PDB file of C-alpha atoms in Angstrom:
ATOM      1  CA  GLN A 513       0.146  -0.025   0.302  1.00  0.00           C
ATOM      2  CA  VAL A 514       0.960   3.584  -0.671  1.00  0.00           C
ATOM      3  CA  GLN A 515      -0.307   6.820   1.174  1.00  0.00           C
ATOM      4  CA  LEU A 516      -0.245   9.881  -0.506  1.00  0.00           C
ATOM      5  CA  VAL A 517      -0.566  13.452   1.300  1.00  0.00           C
ATOM      6  CA  GLU A 518      -1.098  16.571  -0.869  1.00  0.00           C
ATOM      7  CA  SER A 519      -0.029  20.167   0.772  1.00  0.00           C
ATOM      8  CA  GLY A 520       0.006  23.644  -0.826  1.00  0.00           C
ATOM      9  CA  GLY A 521      -3.547  24.449  -2.315  1.00  0.00           C
ATOM     10  CA  GLY A 522      -5.011  27.587  -1.670  1.00  0.00           C
ATOM     11  CA  LEU A 523      -6.554  30.928  -3.327  1.00  0.00           C
ATOM     12  CA  VAL A 524      -4.315  32.948  -5.702  1.00  0.00           C
ATOM     13  CA  GLN A 525      -4.970  35.847  -8.168  1.00  0.00           C
ATOM     14  CA  PRO A 526      -4.704  35.211 -11.729  1.00  0.00           C
ATOM     15  CA  GLY A 527      -1.088  35.421 -12.672  1.00  0.00           C
ATOM     16  CA  GLY A 528       0.102  34.268  -9.608  1.00  0.00           C
ATOM     17  CA  SER A 529       1.938  31.100  -8.578  1.00  0.00           C
ATOM     18  CA  LEU A 530       1.389  27.949  -6.009  1.00  0.00           C
ATOM     19  CA  ASN A 531       3.876  24.789  -5.287  1.00  0.00           C
ATOM     20  CA  LEU A 532       1.866  21.652  -4.448  1.00  0.00           C
ATOM     21  CA  SER A 533       3.394  18.995  -2.786  1.00  0.00           C
ATOM     22  CA  CYS A 534       2.934  15.136  -2.430  1.00  0.00           C
ATOM     23  CA  ALA A 535       4.338  12.844   0.282  1.00  0.00           C
ATOM     24  CA  ALA A 536       4.680   9.219  -0.419  1.00  0.00           C
ATOM     25  CA  SER A 537       4.950   6.655   2.497  1.00  0.00           C
ATOM     26  CA  GLY A 538       4.131   3.152   2.530  1.00  0.00           C
ATOM     27  CA  SER A 539       5.496   0.758  -0.254  1.00  0.00           C
ATOM     28  CA  ILE A 540       7.079   3.450  -1.845  1.00  0.00           C
ATOM     29  CA  PHE A 541       9.786   0.971  -3.602  1.00  0.00           C
ATOM     30  CA  SER A 542       6.857   0.022  -5.976  1.00  0.00           C
ATOM     31  CA  ILE A 543       6.062   3.543  -7.638  1.00  0.00           C
ATOM     32  CA  TYR A 544       7.164   3.801 -10.802  1.00  0.00           C
ATOM     33  CA  ALA A 545       5.331   7.056 -11.737  1.00  0.00           C
ATOM     34  CA  MET A 546       3.801   9.805  -9.815  1.00  0.00           C
ATOM     35  CA  GLY A 547       1.440  12.715 -11.127  1.00  0.00           C
ATOM     36  CA  TRP A 548      -1.059  15.454 -10.681  1.00  0.00           C
ATOM     37  CA  TYR A 549      -4.523  15.281 -11.866  1.00  0.00           C
ATOM     38  CA  ARG A 550      -7.387  17.633 -11.172  1.00  0.00           C
ATOM     39  CA  GLN A 551     -10.842  17.798 -11.349  1.00  0.00           C
ATOM     40  CA  ALA A 552     -13.127  20.970 -11.865  1.00  0.00           C
ATOM     41  CA  PRO A 553     -17.179  21.078 -10.723  1.00  0.00           C
ATOM     42  CA  GLY A 554     -19.122  19.090 -13.363  1.00  0.00           C
ATOM     43  CA  LYS A 555     -15.945  18.261 -15.289  1.00  0.00           C
ATOM     44  CA  GLN A 556     -13.967  14.877 -15.471  1.00  0.00           C
ATOM     45  CA  ARG A 557     -10.746  14.153 -13.547  1.00  0.00           C
ATOM     46  CA  GLU A 558      -7.873  15.413 -16.230  1.00  0.00           C
ATOM     47  CA  LEU A 559      -4.245  14.701 -16.214  1.00  0.00           C
ATOM     48  CA  VAL A 560      -2.159  17.712 -15.308  1.00  0.00           C
ATOM     49  CA  ALA A 561       1.411  16.279 -15.168  1.00  0.00           C
ATOM     50  CA  THR A 562       3.347  12.934 -14.418  1.00  0.00           C
ATOM     51  CA  ILE A 563       6.789  11.838 -14.082  1.00  0.00           C
ATOM     52  CA  THR A 564       8.529   8.936 -13.973  1.00  0.00           C
ATOM     53  CA  ARG A 565      10.840   7.659 -11.415  1.00  0.00           C
ATOM     54  CA  ILE A 566      13.862   8.092 -14.291  1.00  0.00           C
ATOM     55  CA  GLY A 567      12.578  11.831 -14.600  1.00  0.00           C
ATOM     56  CA  THR A 568      10.399  11.321 -17.525  1.00  0.00           C
ATOM     57  CA  THR A 569       8.073  13.870 -17.375  1.00  0.00           C
ATOM     58  CA  ASN A 570       4.298  14.413 -19.501  1.00  0.00           C
ATOM     59  CA  TYR A 571       2.047  17.718 -19.698  1.00  0.00           C
ATOM     60  CA  ALA A 572      -1.264  18.610 -20.627  1.00  0.00           C
ATOM     61  CA  ASP A 573      -1.087  20.577 -23.534  1.00  0.00           C
ATOM     62  CA  SER A 574      -3.044  23.403 -21.696  1.00  0.00           C
ATOM     63  CA  VAL A 575      -0.385  23.915 -18.803  1.00  0.00           C
ATOM     64  CA  LYS A 576       2.886  23.578 -20.673  1.00  0.00           C
ATOM     65  CA  GLY A 577       5.292  26.152 -20.111  1.00  0.00           C
ATOM     66  CA  ARG A 578       3.222  27.336 -16.851  1.00  0.00           C
ATOM     67  CA  PHE A 579       3.723  23.843 -14.679  1.00  0.00           C
ATOM     68  CA  THR A 580       6.708  22.245 -13.758  1.00  0.00           C
ATOM     69  CA  ILE A 581       6.709  18.879 -12.098  1.00  0.00           C
ATOM     70  CA  SER A 582       9.500  17.671 -10.326  1.00  0.00           C
ATOM     71  CA  ARG A 583      10.441  14.454  -8.356  1.00  0.00           C
ATOM     72  CA  ASP A 584      12.783  14.086  -5.057  1.00  0.00           C
ATOM     73  CA  ASN A 585      13.179  10.592  -4.977  1.00  0.00           C
ATOM     74  CA  ALA A 586      15.487  10.757  -1.779  1.00  0.00           C
ATOM     75  CA  LYS A 587      12.102  12.360   0.312  1.00  0.00           C
ATOM     76  CA  ASN A 588       9.575  10.244  -1.962  1.00  0.00           C
ATOM     77  CA  THR A 589       8.132  13.815  -2.862  1.00  0.00           C
ATOM     78  CA  VAL A 590       6.627  15.514  -6.083  1.00  0.00           C
ATOM     79  CA  HIS A 591       6.111  18.982  -6.388  1.00  0.00           C
ATOM     80  CA  LEU A 592       3.895  20.715  -8.734  1.00  0.00           C
ATOM     81  CA  GLN A 593       5.306  24.107  -9.547  1.00  0.00           C
ATOM     82  CA  MET A 594       2.341  26.129 -10.901  1.00  0.00           C
ATOM     83  CA  ASN A 595       3.167  29.566 -12.435  1.00  0.00           C
ATOM     84  CA  SER A 596       0.803  32.301 -14.377  1.00  0.00           C
ATOM     85  CA  LEU A 597      -2.560  30.478 -12.610  1.00  0.00           C
ATOM     86  CA  LYS A 598      -5.577  31.374 -14.619  1.00  0.00           C
ATOM     87  CA  PRO A 599      -9.061  31.187 -13.448  1.00  0.00           C
ATOM     88  CA  GLU A 600      -9.796  27.973 -15.297  1.00  0.00           C
ATOM     89  CA  ASP A 601      -6.968  26.094 -13.504  1.00  0.00           C
ATOM     90  CA  THR A 602      -9.216  26.094 -10.688  1.00  0.00           C
ATOM     91  CA  ALA A 603      -9.918  22.524  -9.507  1.00  0.00           C
ATOM     92  CA  VAL A 604      -9.390  19.956  -6.717  1.00  0.00           C
ATOM     93  CA  TYR A 605      -5.537  18.704  -7.538  1.00  0.00           C
ATOM     94  CA  TYR A 606      -5.124  15.153  -7.086  1.00  0.00           C
ATOM     95  CA  CYS A 607      -1.800  13.463  -6.635  1.00  0.00           C
ATOM     96  CA  LYS A 608      -1.516  10.005  -8.054  1.00  0.00           C
ATOM     97  CA  ALA A 609       1.048   7.314  -7.537  1.00  0.00           C
ATOM     98  CA  LEU A 610       1.026   4.436 -10.116  1.00  0.00           C
ATOM     99  CA  SER A 611       3.288   1.019  -8.953  1.00  0.00           C
ATOM    100  CA  ALA A 612       5.235  -1.143 -11.696  1.00  0.00           C
ATOM    101  CA  SER A 613       2.240  -3.633 -11.529  1.00  0.00           C
ATOM    102  CA  SER A 614      -0.166  -0.202 -12.530  1.00  0.00           C
ATOM    103  CA  THR A 615      -1.843  -0.220  -9.745  1.00  0.00           C
ATOM    104  CA  PRO A 616      -3.181   3.368  -8.588  1.00  0.00           C
ATOM    105  CA  TYR A 617      -2.991   5.328  -5.454  1.00  0.00           C
ATOM    106  CA  TRP A 618      -4.603   8.506  -5.040  1.00  0.00           C
ATOM    107  CA  GLY A 619      -4.592  11.095  -2.440  1.00  0.00           C
ATOM    108  CA  GLN A 620      -6.857  13.062  -0.843  1.00  0.00           C
ATOM    109  CA  GLY A 621      -6.937  16.355  -2.973  1.00  0.00           C
ATOM    110  CA  THR A 622      -6.226  19.586  -2.342  1.00  0.00           C
ATOM    111  CA  GLN A 623      -8.064  22.783  -3.739  1.00  0.00           C
ATOM    112  CA  VAL A 624      -6.906  25.309  -5.842  1.00  0.00           C
ATOM    113  CA  THR A 625      -8.972  28.419  -6.615  1.00  0.00           C
ATOM    114  CA  VAL A 626      -7.653  31.093  -8.817  1.00  0.00           C
ATOM    115  CA  SER A 627      -9.729  34.311  -8.591  1.00  0.00           C
ATOM    116  CA  SER A 628      -9.621  37.834  -7.928  1.00  0.00           C
TER     117      SER A 628
END
């Protein structure tokens, strides 16, 4: 089992920045990839960014050039630096870990609100 705890959400004005963190514990040796997903009210959960154990990254087109995902394997933590935030980035952001056997684990989510 893998446990994930997110932090760093909040309220920010358009154009502002936030940094989300996700700390993993438990069977961390089994984690192959980690990532961030988000779900806005009335919409499906969507991929934001992912990163593998060796550092290969993938981003949704809507966040390319604004968001950066990084991973600290020593601390079992993944970060999402979000810059130039827009109101349409408002959502609950979820951390996800994927084991080598493709078992998914989810965090509880953290709210990000972009509003003036």
